CSV table of C-alpha atoms in Angstrom, one decimal:
chain,number,residue,atom,x,y,z
A,21,UNK,CA,-0.4,-0.1,-0.4
A,22,UNK,CA,0.9,3.2,-0.8
A,23,UNK,CA,2.7,5.5,1.8
A,24,UNK,CA,-0.4,7.5,3.8
A,25,UNK,CA,-1.0,11.4,2.6
A,26,UNK,CA,-0.7,13.7,6.0
A,27,UNK,CA,-3.6,15.8,6.8
A,28,UNK,CA,-2.5,19.1,8.3
A,29,UNK,CA,-5.1,21.3,10.4
A,30,UNK,CA,-5.8,23.0,13.1
A,31,UNK,CA,-9.4,22.5,15.7
A,32,UNK,CA,-10.2,25.8,15.7
A,33,UNK,CA,-10.0,26.2,11.3
A,34,UNK,CA,-13.4,26.0,9.8
A,35,UNK,CA,-12.6,25.4,6.5
A,36,UNK,CA,-10.1,22.0,8.8
A,37,UNK,CA,-13.2,21.0,10.0
A,38,UNK,CA,-14.4,21.5,5.8
A,39,UNK,CA,-11.9,19.3,4.6
A,40,UNK,CA,-12.0,16.7,7.6
A,41,UNK,CA,-15.5,15.2,6.0
A,42,UNK,CA,-14.1,14.4,2.8
A,43,UNK,CA,-10.1,13.2,3.1
A,44,UNK,CA,-11.0,10.1,4.1
A,45,UNK,CA,-12.8,9.1,2.0
A,46,UNK,CA,-11.0,10.9,0.1
A,47,UNK,CA,-7.9,8.8,-0.4
A,48,UNK,CA,-9.5,5.2,0.8
A,49,UNK,CA,-10.6,6.0,-3.3
A,50,UNK,CA,-6.6,5.9,-4.2
A,51,UNK,CA,-6.2,3.4,-1.2
A,52,UNK,CA,-4.3,5.5,0.9
A,53,UNK,CA,-4.6,6.9,5.1
A,54,UNK,CA,-4.8,9.3,6.0
A,55,UNK,CA,-2.0,10.5,8.5
A,56,UNK,CA,-3.7,13.4,9.9
A,57,UNK,CA,-1.9,15.8,12.7
A,58,UNK,CA,-3.6,18.4,14.5
A,59,UNK,CA,-0.8,22.1,14.8
A,60,UNK,CA,-1.4,25.1,16.2
A,61,UNK,CA,-1.9,27.3,13.5
A,62,UNK,CA,-0.6,30.6,16.3
A,63,UNK,CA,2.6,30.1,15.8
A,64,UNK,CA,1.5,29.4,11.9
A,65,UNK,CA,0.9,33.3,11.8
A,66,UNK,CA,3.2,34.4,14.0
A,67,UNK,CA,6.5,33.4,11.6
A,68,UNK,CA,4.4,34.7,8.6
A,69,UNK,CA,3.1,37.8,11.0
A,70,UNK,CA,-0.6,37.1,9.4
A,71,UNK,CA,-3.6,37.1,11.5
A,72,UNK,CA,-6.8,34.8,11.8
A,73,UNK,CA,-8.9,36.0,9.3
A,74,UNK,CA,-12.1,36.9,10.3
A,75,UNK,CA,-9.8,39.3,12.5
A,76,UNK,CA,-7.8,40.5,9.3
A,77,UNK,CA,-9.5,43.6,7.6
A,78,UNK,CA,-11.5,42.8,4.6
A,79,UNK,CA,-10.8,39.6,4.8
A,80,UNK,CA,-12.8,39.3,7.7
A,81,UNK,CA,-16.3,39.5,6.6
A,82,UNK,CA,-15.6,37.6,2.8
A,83,UNK,CA,-14.4,34.3,5.8
A,84,UNK,CA,-17.8,34.7,7.8
A,85,UNK,CA,-19.7,34.5,4.8
A,86,UNK,CA,-17.0,31.8,2.6
A,87,UNK,CA,-17.7,29.2,5.6
A,88,UNK,CA,-20.8,29.1,5.4
A,89,UNK,CA,-21.4,29.1,1.9
A,90,UNK,CA,-18.8,26.5,1.0
A,91,UNK,CA,-20.6,24.1,3.9
A,92,UNK,CA,-23.6,24.1,2.1
A,93,UNK,CA,-21.7,23.1,-1.7
A,94,UNK,CA,-20.1,21.1,0.5
A,95,UNK,CA,-24.1,19.8,1.7
A,96,UNK,CA,-22.2,20.6,6.0
A,97,UNK,CA,-23.8,21.3,8.9
A,98,UNK,CA,-22.6,24.2,9.7
A,99,UNK,CA,-22.2,26.5,12.8
A,100,UNK,CA,-19.6,29.4,14.4
A,101,UNK,CA,-18.7,28.8,18.1
A,102,UNK,CA,-19.3,32.2,19.8
A,103,UNK,CA,-15.9,32.6,20.8
A,104,UNK,CA,-14.0,32.5,17.6
A,105,UNK,CA,-11.1,31.9,16.5
A,106,UNK,CA,-9.7,30.0,20.4
A,107,UNK,CA,-6.3,28.2,20.3
A,108,UNK,CA,-7.5,24.5,19.8
A,109,UNK,CA,-5.2,23.2,22.8
A,110,UNK,CA,-7.1,21.2,25.0
A,111,UNK,CA,-8.3,18.3,21.3
A,112,UNK,CA,-5.2,18.3,20.0
A,113,UNK,CA,-2.5,17.8,22.7
A,114,UNK,CA,-5.5,14.3,24.0
A,115,UNK,CA,-4.5,13.8,20.2
A,116,UNK,CA,-1.6,12.6,20.1
A,117,UNK,CA,-2.3,11.1,24.3
A,118,UNK,CA,-4.9,8.5,21.9
A,119,UNK,CA,-2.5,8.2,19.0
A,120,UNK,CA,0.8,6.5,20.7
A,121,UNK,CA,-3.0,4.1,22.0
A,122,UNK,CA,-4.7,3.6,19.1
A,123,UNK,CA,-5.1,5.6,16.3
A,124,UNK,CA,-9.1,4.6,15.1
A,125,UNK,CA,-9.5,6.2,18.7
A,126,UNK,CA,-7.6,9.3,17.4
A,127,UNK,CA,-9.4,10.3,14.4
A,128,UNK,CA,-12.0,8.6,15.7
A,129,UNK,CA,-12.1,12.0,18.6
A,130,UNK,CA,-10.9,14.3,16.1
A,131,UNK,CA,-13.7,14.1,14.1
A,132,UNK,CA,-15.7,14.3,17.1
A,133,UNK,CA,-15.0,17.0,19.0
A,134,UNK,CA,-14.9,19.0,14.7
A,135,UNK,CA,-18.9,18.4,14.8
A,136,UNK,CA,-19.1,19.9,17.6
A,137,UNK,CA,-17.6,22.7,17.4
A,138,UNK,CA,-18.4,23.9,13.3
A,139,UNK,CA,-21.1,21.3,12.8
A,140,UNK,CA,-23.4,22.3,16.0
A,141,UNK,CA,-21.4,25.1,17.9
A,142,UNK,CA,-20.0,24.9,20.9
A,143,UNK,CA,-16.9,25.9,22.3
A,144,UNK,CA,-14.8,22.6,21.3
A,145,UNK,CA,-11.2,24.4,23.6
A,146,UNK,CA,-12.5,23.1,26.9
A,147,UNK,CA,-11.9,19.9,28.1
A,148,UNK,CA,-14.4,18.2,29.8
A,149,UNK,CA,-16.1,18.9,26.5
A,150,UNK,CA,-13.1,16.9,24.9
A,151,UNK,CA,-13.1,14.4,27.8
A,152,UNK,CA,-17.0,14.3,27.2
A,153,UNK,CA,-16.5,13.1,23.6
A,154,UNK,CA,-14.2,10.5,24.1
A,155,UNK,CA,-15.9,8.3,26.7
A,156,UNK,CA,-18.0,7.1,24.0
A,157,UNK,CA,-15.6,5.9,21.7
A,158,UNK,CA,-14.5,4.3,25.8
A,159,UNK,CA,-11.7,6.5,26.7
A,160,UNK,CA,-11.9,6.7,30.9
A,161,UNK,CA,-13.5,10.9,30.8
A,162,UNK,CA,-10.5,11.2,34.2
A,163,UNK,CA,-7.9,10.1,32.4
A,164,UNK,CA,-8.1,12.4,29.5
A,165,UNK,CA,-8.6,15.0,31.4
A,166,UNK,CA,-5.3,14.0,33.4
A,167,UNK,CA,-2.9,13.4,30.3
A,168,UNK,CA,-3.7,16.1,29.3
A,169,UNK,CA,-2.1,17.6,31.4
A,170,UNK,CA,0.8,16.6,31.7
A,171,UNK,CA,4.1,18.6,30.2
A,172,UNK,CA,5.2,15.2,27.4
A,173,UNK,CA,2.3,16.1,26.5
A,174,UNK,CA,1.8,19.6,26.3
A,175,UNK,CA,5.7,19.2,24.8
A,176,UNK,CA,4.6,16.8,22.0
A,177,UNK,CA,2.2,19.4,20.5
A,178,UNK,CA,4.3,22.2,20.4
A,179,UNK,CA,7.1,19.4,19.3
A,180,UNK,CA,5.0,18.1,16.2
A,181,UNK,CA,3.2,22.0,15.6
A,182,UNK,CA,7.2,23.1,15.1
A,183,UNK,CA,7.8,19.6,12.1
A,184,UNK,CA,4.7,21.0,10.3
A,185,UNK,CA,6.5,24.1,10.4
A,186,UNK,CA,9.3,23.1,9.6
A,187,UNK,CA,8.0,20.8,6.7
A,188,UNK,CA,6.7,24.1,4.8
A,189,UNK,CA,2.8,24.5,6.8
A,190,UNK,CA,0.6,27.6,7.3
A,191,UNK,CA,-1.7,26.8,7.2
A,192,UNK,CA,-4.9,24.5,7.9
A,193,UNK,CA,-5.6,22.9,6.5
A,194,UNK,CA,-2.3,20.9,4.5
A,195,UNK,CA,-2.4,18.4,3.2
A,196,UNK,CA,0.5,16.5,1.4
A,197,UNK,CA,0.3,13.7,-0.8
A,198,UNK,CA,3.5,11.9,-0.5
A,199,UNK,CA,6.3,15.6,-0.7
A,200,UNK,CA,3.8,18.0,-2.6
A,201,UNK,CA,1.6,20.8,-0.2
A,202,UNK,CA,-1.9,21.5,-1.1
A,203,UNK,CA,-2.9,24.1,1.3
A,204,UNK,CA,-6.4,25.0,2.1
A,205,UNK,CA,-10.8,23.3,2.1
A,206,UNK,CA,-10.6,24.5,-1.6
A,207,UNK,CA,-7.6,22.0,-3.0
A,208,UNK,CA,-9.0,18.5,-2.3
A,209,UNK,CA,-10.0,18.3,-5.9
A,210,UNK,CA,-6.7,18.5,-7.2
A,211,UNK,CA,-5.5,16.5,-4.4
A,212,UNK,CA,-7.8,13.4,-5.2
A,213,UNK,CA,-6.8,14.1,-9.2
A,214,UNK,CA,-3.1,14.3,-7.7
A,215,UNK,CA,-3.4,10.8,-5.6
A,216,UNK,CA,-5.3,9.7,-9.3
A,217,UNK,CA,-2.6,11.1,-11.6
A,218,UNK,CA,0.3,11.3,-9.5
A,219,UNK,CA,1.4,15.0,-10.7
A,220,UNK,CA,0.9,17.2,-13.9
B,20,UNK,CA,-29.1,40.6,-21.1
B,21,UNK,CA,-28.0,39.7,-17.3
B,22,UNK,CA,-25.7,42.4,-15.7
B,23,UNK,CA,-22.2,41.9,-16.9
B,24,UNK,CA,-19.9,40.1,-13.5
B,25,UNK,CA,-16.9,42.0,-12.0
B,26,UNK,CA,-13.5,41.5,-12.4
B,27,UNK,CA,-10.7,43.2,-10.5
B,28,UNK,CA,-7.8,42.0,-11.3
B,29,UNK,CA,-3.6,43.2,-10.4
B,30,UNK,CA,-1.2,43.1,-13.2
B,31,UNK,CA,1.4,42.0,-11.5
B,32,UNK,CA,-0.9,39.3,-10.3
B,33,UNK,CA,-0.4,35.0,-11.9
B,34,UNK,CA,-3.2,34.7,-9.8
B,35,UNK,CA,-5.1,37.1,-11.5
B,36,UNK,CA,-3.7,36.3,-14.5
B,37,UNK,CA,-4.4,32.3,-14.0
B,38,UNK,CA,-8.0,33.6,-15.0
B,39,UNK,CA,-8.3,36.5,-17.2
B,40,UNK,CA,-7.4,33.6,-19.3
B,41,UNK,CA,-10.8,31.4,-18.7
B,42,UNK,CA,-13.2,34.6,-17.4
B,43,UNK,CA,-14.5,35.6,-20.8
B,44,UNK,CA,-15.4,31.6,-21.9
B,45,UNK,CA,-16.8,31.8,-18.4
B,46,UNK,CA,-19.2,34.5,-18.4
B,47,UNK,CA,-20.2,33.5,-22.2
B,48,UNK,CA,-21.4,29.8,-21.3
B,49,UNK,CA,-23.9,32.2,-18.8
B,50,UNK,CA,-24.8,34.9,-21.1
B,51,UNK,CA,-22.5,37.5,-19.3
B,52,UNK,CA,-20.4,39.9,-20.4
B,53,UNK,CA,-17.4,40.9,-17.8
B,54,UNK,CA,-16.8,43.6,-16.5
B,55,UNK,CA,-12.7,44.1,-16.5
B,56,UNK,CA,-11.1,46.4,-13.5
B,57,UNK,CA,-7.4,46.8,-13.1
B,58,UNK,CA,-6.8,47.8,-8.9
B,59,UNK,CA,-3.4,48.0,-7.0
B,60,UNK,CA,-2.9,45.3,-4.9
B,61,UNK,CA,-1.3,47.4,-2.6
B,62,UNK,CA,-3.4,49.6,-0.7
B,63,UNK,CA,-5.0,46.5,-0.2
B,64,UNK,CA,-2.0,44.8,1.5
B,65,UNK,CA,-1.8,48.1,3.9
B,66,UNK,CA,-5.8,47.3,5.1
B,67,UNK,CA,-5.1,43.4,5.7
B,68,UNK,CA,-1.6,44.2,6.8
B,69,UNK,CA,-0.4,41.5,4.0
B,70,UNK,CA,2.6,41.0,1.9
B,71,UNK,CA,3.3,40.1,-1.9
B,72,UNK,CA,3.2,36.2,-1.8
B,73,UNK,CA,6.8,36.0,-2.7
B,74,UNK,CA,7.9,37.9,-0.3
B,75,UNK,CA,5.7,36.4,2.8
B,76,UNK,CA,7.7,33.4,5.4
B,77,UNK,CA,6.5,29.8,4.3
B,78,UNK,CA,4.3,31.2,2.1
B,79,UNK,CA,6.2,32.4,-0.5
B,80,UNK,CA,7.8,28.9,-1.1
B,81,UNK,CA,4.0,26.6,-1.7
B,82,UNK,CA,3.5,30.0,-3.5
B,83,UNK,CA,5.6,30.2,-6.1
B,84,UNK,CA,5.2,26.0,-6.7
B,85,UNK,CA,1.6,26.9,-6.8
B,86,UNK,CA,1.8,29.4,-9.8
B,87,UNK,CA,3.4,27.0,-11.3
B,88,UNK,CA,0.9,24.3,-11.2
B,89,UNK,CA,-1.7,25.6,-10.5
B,90,UNK,CA,-1.0,27.6,-15.3
B,91,UNK,CA,0.2,23.2,-15.9
B,92,UNK,CA,-2.5,22.6,-14.7
B,93,UNK,CA,-4.9,24.7,-16.9
B,94,UNK,CA,-2.7,24.3,-19.6
B,95,UNK,CA,-2.1,28.1,-19.8
B,96,UNK,CA,2.6,28.6,-20.5
B,97,UNK,CA,3.6,30.6,-17.3
B,98,UNK,CA,7.4,32.2,-15.9
B,99,UNK,CA,7.8,34.2,-13.7
B,100,UNK,CA,9.2,37.9,-14.2
B,101,UNK,CA,12.4,38.5,-13.2
B,102,UNK,CA,11.4,41.3,-11.5
B,103,UNK,CA,8.2,40.5,-8.7
B,104,UNK,CA,6.5,41.5,-7.9
B,105,UNK,CA,5.9,45.4,-8.9
B,106,UNK,CA,3.8,47.9,-8.2
B,107,UNK,CA,2.7,47.5,-12.6
B,108,UNK,CA,0.9,51.5,-12.3
B,109,UNK,CA,1.8,51.2,-16.0
B,110,UNK,CA,-0.7,49.1,-17.8
B,111,UNK,CA,-2.8,49.8,-14.7
B,112,UNK,CA,-3.5,53.6,-16.2
B,113,UNK,CA,-3.5,53.0,-19.5
B,114,UNK,CA,-6.4,50.6,-19.9
B,115,UNK,CA,-8.4,53.4,-17.9
B,116,UNK,CA,-7.3,55.5,-20.1
B,117,UNK,CA,-8.9,53.6,-23.1
B,118,UNK,CA,-11.5,51.9,-21.5
B,119,UNK,CA,-13.5,55.5,-22.2
B,120,UNK,CA,-12.1,55.4,-26.3
B,121,UNK,CA,-13.1,51.9,-26.6
B,122,UNK,CA,-13.9,48.9,-24.2
B,123,UNK,CA,-12.9,46.1,-26.1
B,124,UNK,CA,-9.1,47.9,-27.5
B,125,UNK,CA,-8.9,48.7,-23.5
B,126,UNK,CA,-9.2,44.5,-23.1
B,127,UNK,CA,-7.7,43.2,-25.8
B,128,UNK,CA,-4.5,45.6,-24.2
B,129,UNK,CA,-5.6,43.5,-21.1
B,130,UNK,CA,-4.6,40.5,-22.5
B,131,UNK,CA,-1.5,41.1,-24.4
B,132,UNK,CA,0.3,43.0,-21.1
B,133,UNK,CA,-0.7,39.6,-19.2
B,134,UNK,CA,0.5,37.2,-21.4
B,135,UNK,CA,3.3,39.5,-22.3
B,136,UNK,CA,4.5,39.2,-18.0
B,137,UNK,CA,4.2,36.3,-16.8
B,138,UNK,CA,3.3,33.7,-20.4
B,139,UNK,CA,6.9,35.1,-21.5
B,140,UNK,CA,8.1,36.7,-18.2
B,141,UNK,CA,9.0,40.2,-19.9
B,142,UNK,CA,8.5,43.4,-17.6
B,143,UNK,CA,4.9,44.3,-17.8
B,144,UNK,CA,5.2,46.9,-14.9
B,145,UNK,CA,6.9,49.2,-18.5
B,146,UNK,CA,4.9,51.8,-20.1
B,147,UNK,CA,7.7,51.0,-23.4
B,148,UNK,CA,6.5,47.7,-23.5
B,149,UNK,CA,3.2,48.9,-22.2
B,150,UNK,CA,2.5,51.1,-25.8
B,151,UNK,CA,4.5,48.4,-27.9
B,152,UNK,CA,1.6,46.3,-27.3
B,153,UNK,CA,-1.1,48.9,-27.6
B,154,UNK,CA,0.3,49.4,-31.1
B,155,UNK,CA,-0.8,46.5,-33.2
B,156,UNK,CA,-4.1,47.2,-31.2
B,157,UNK,CA,-4.5,51.4,-33.4
B,158,UNK,CA,-3.6,53.1,-29.8
B,159,UNK,CA,-0.7,55.1,-31.0
B,160,UNK,CA,2.7,54.9,-29.4
B,161,UNK,CA,2.8,58.7,-28.0
B,162,UNK,CA,-0.3,59.1,-27.3
B,163,UNK,CA,-0.6,56.5,-24.9
B,164,UNK,CA,2.4,56.9,-23.0
B,165,UNK,CA,1.6,60.8,-22.5
B,166,UNK,CA,-1.6,59.4,-21.8
B,167,UNK,CA,-1.3,58.1,-18.7
B,168,UNK,CA,1.1,60.8,-16.9
B,169,UNK,CA,-1.9,62.1,-16.6
B,170,UNK,CA,-3.5,63.3,-13.8
B,171,UNK,CA,-6.8,62.8,-15.0
B,172,UNK,CA,-5.7,59.3,-15.1
B,173,UNK,CA,-3.3,58.2,-12.1
B,174,UNK,CA,-6.2,59.7,-10.5
B,175,UNK,CA,-8.4,57.7,-12.3
B,176,UNK,CA,-7.0,54.0,-10.5
B,177,UNK,CA,-6.4,55.7,-7.0
B,178,UNK,CA,-10.4,56.4,-7.7
B,179,UNK,CA,-11.0,52.8,-8.9
B,180,UNK,CA,-8.5,51.6,-6.1
B,181,UNK,CA,-10.5,52.1,-3.9
B,182,UNK,CA,-13.7,51.7,-5.0
B,183,UNK,CA,-12.5,48.4,-5.4
B,184,UNK,CA,-11.1,48.3,-1.6
B,185,UNK,CA,-14.8,50.2,-0.7
B,186,UNK,CA,-16.8,46.6,-1.8
B,187,UNK,CA,-14.2,44.6,0.0
B,188,UNK,CA,-12.0,44.1,-3.2
B,189,UNK,CA,-8.7,42.3,-0.5
B,190,UNK,CA,-7.3,39.7,-3.4
B,191,UNK,CA,-6.4,39.7,-7.2
B,192,UNK,CA,-8.6,38.0,-8.7
B,193,UNK,CA,-11.3,38.8,-7.4
B,194,UNK,CA,-15.2,38.4,-8.9
B,195,UNK,CA,-18.0,39.7,-7.8
B,196,UNK,CA,-21.1,37.4,-9.5
B,197,UNK,CA,-23.9,40.5,-9.0
B,198,UNK,CA,-23.4,41.0,-5.9
B,199,UNK,CA,-21.7,37.4,-4.3
B,200,UNK,CA,-17.5,37.9,-3.9
B,201,UNK,CA,-15.2,35.2,-5.0
B,202,UNK,CA,-12.1,35.3,-4.4
B,203,UNK,CA,-9.1,33.2,-5.8
B,204,UNK,CA,-8.4,31.4,-9.0
B,205,UNK,CA,-9.1,28.4,-7.3
B,206,UNK,CA,-12.6,30.3,-7.3
B,207,UNK,CA,-13.5,30.2,-11.3
B,208,UNK,CA,-15.8,27.1,-10.7
B,209,UNK,CA,-17.7,28.3,-8.2
B,210,UNK,CA,-18.3,31.4,-10.6
B,211,UNK,CA,-19.0,28.7,-12.8
B,212,UNK,CA,-21.6,27.2,-11.0
B,213,UNK,CA,-22.8,30.2,-9.5
B,214,UNK,CA,-23.6,31.4,-12.8
B,215,UNK,CA,-25.1,28.9,-13.7
B,216,UNK,CA,-27.5,28.1,-10.9
B,217,UNK,CA,-27.6,31.9,-9.2
B,218,UNK,CA,-26.5,30.4,-5.3
B,219,UNK,CA,-26.5,27.0,-3.6
């Protein structure tokens, strides 16, 4: 089987959410798995000098409209959380803690957090909510809450974020097909085509 | 006939060039004309706090790769000029000077400037080159060079740029279908769909 494609995303990225709803199926169509890699956009913004979309003059109004329009086009429910953007530390730390135990559980949690955050507009940065969403996946509530406070888990997210930036990631979603980079939910059709043809 | 769609672009925008190669045909398919509106990205960057793509850390490398990759996908010749980016004052002033005389000549000049700049990698900001490209369209060389130095033509470009920003334009290309905004060459398929269906 060919190498997995890599899916970098921030848990508080609406376009990351939209891409998350297509990426597994798209990869499977071409016999690929998806290596999900949450990171934090904050350090990427520090590197590029950009601000979160909604805080950027002119772009903010467009982005708010485009989040909803893109979701409608994709047939996906969308509701922006009341407080947006925020640093999504808890779900990303929980993800990496779970990843080393069971990759499928980690990815299932990522889907659940994204659905709660952008499908229902809930505050997906809250550790309590993340633990609630993980419980039906067989993850003990108290264990998750304790794990994401551990220094090595906090450090893991920092390391993953640094590694993403070193690989050239500056936005969410950001996808690598082998070494070919694609930025943005609106590039998924190109990802599909690249997987099909091996380039153009 | 329905209202024309509006096509905002900067003459030194590679994605503007790529969109320029599709926009007329795309609009015609739906019985629409295209109102071409060059503006200057500089004031838009001042408003958003962004820098030109190639000058932005991390994004620059991606953009350079993506310009060429997008052109290949579209089957369009692409060569970045040696000096890039630059403020493309001369072609934008010449465009508006011509627009009031003959819209088709103005649009033909826009195509010629874009082809020279990004199809051949020539310096499309040079007034002499713009005048050379306009000559086969029936525009006297010296007349164009004189026109783009006139205060009212300079002011016209400033006014058009200000009007674009007031309408919410912050990047190139930027397209309005009636009042619906679309940013980016990679949104042309959505423009096509919107023209077809009147929204979604």
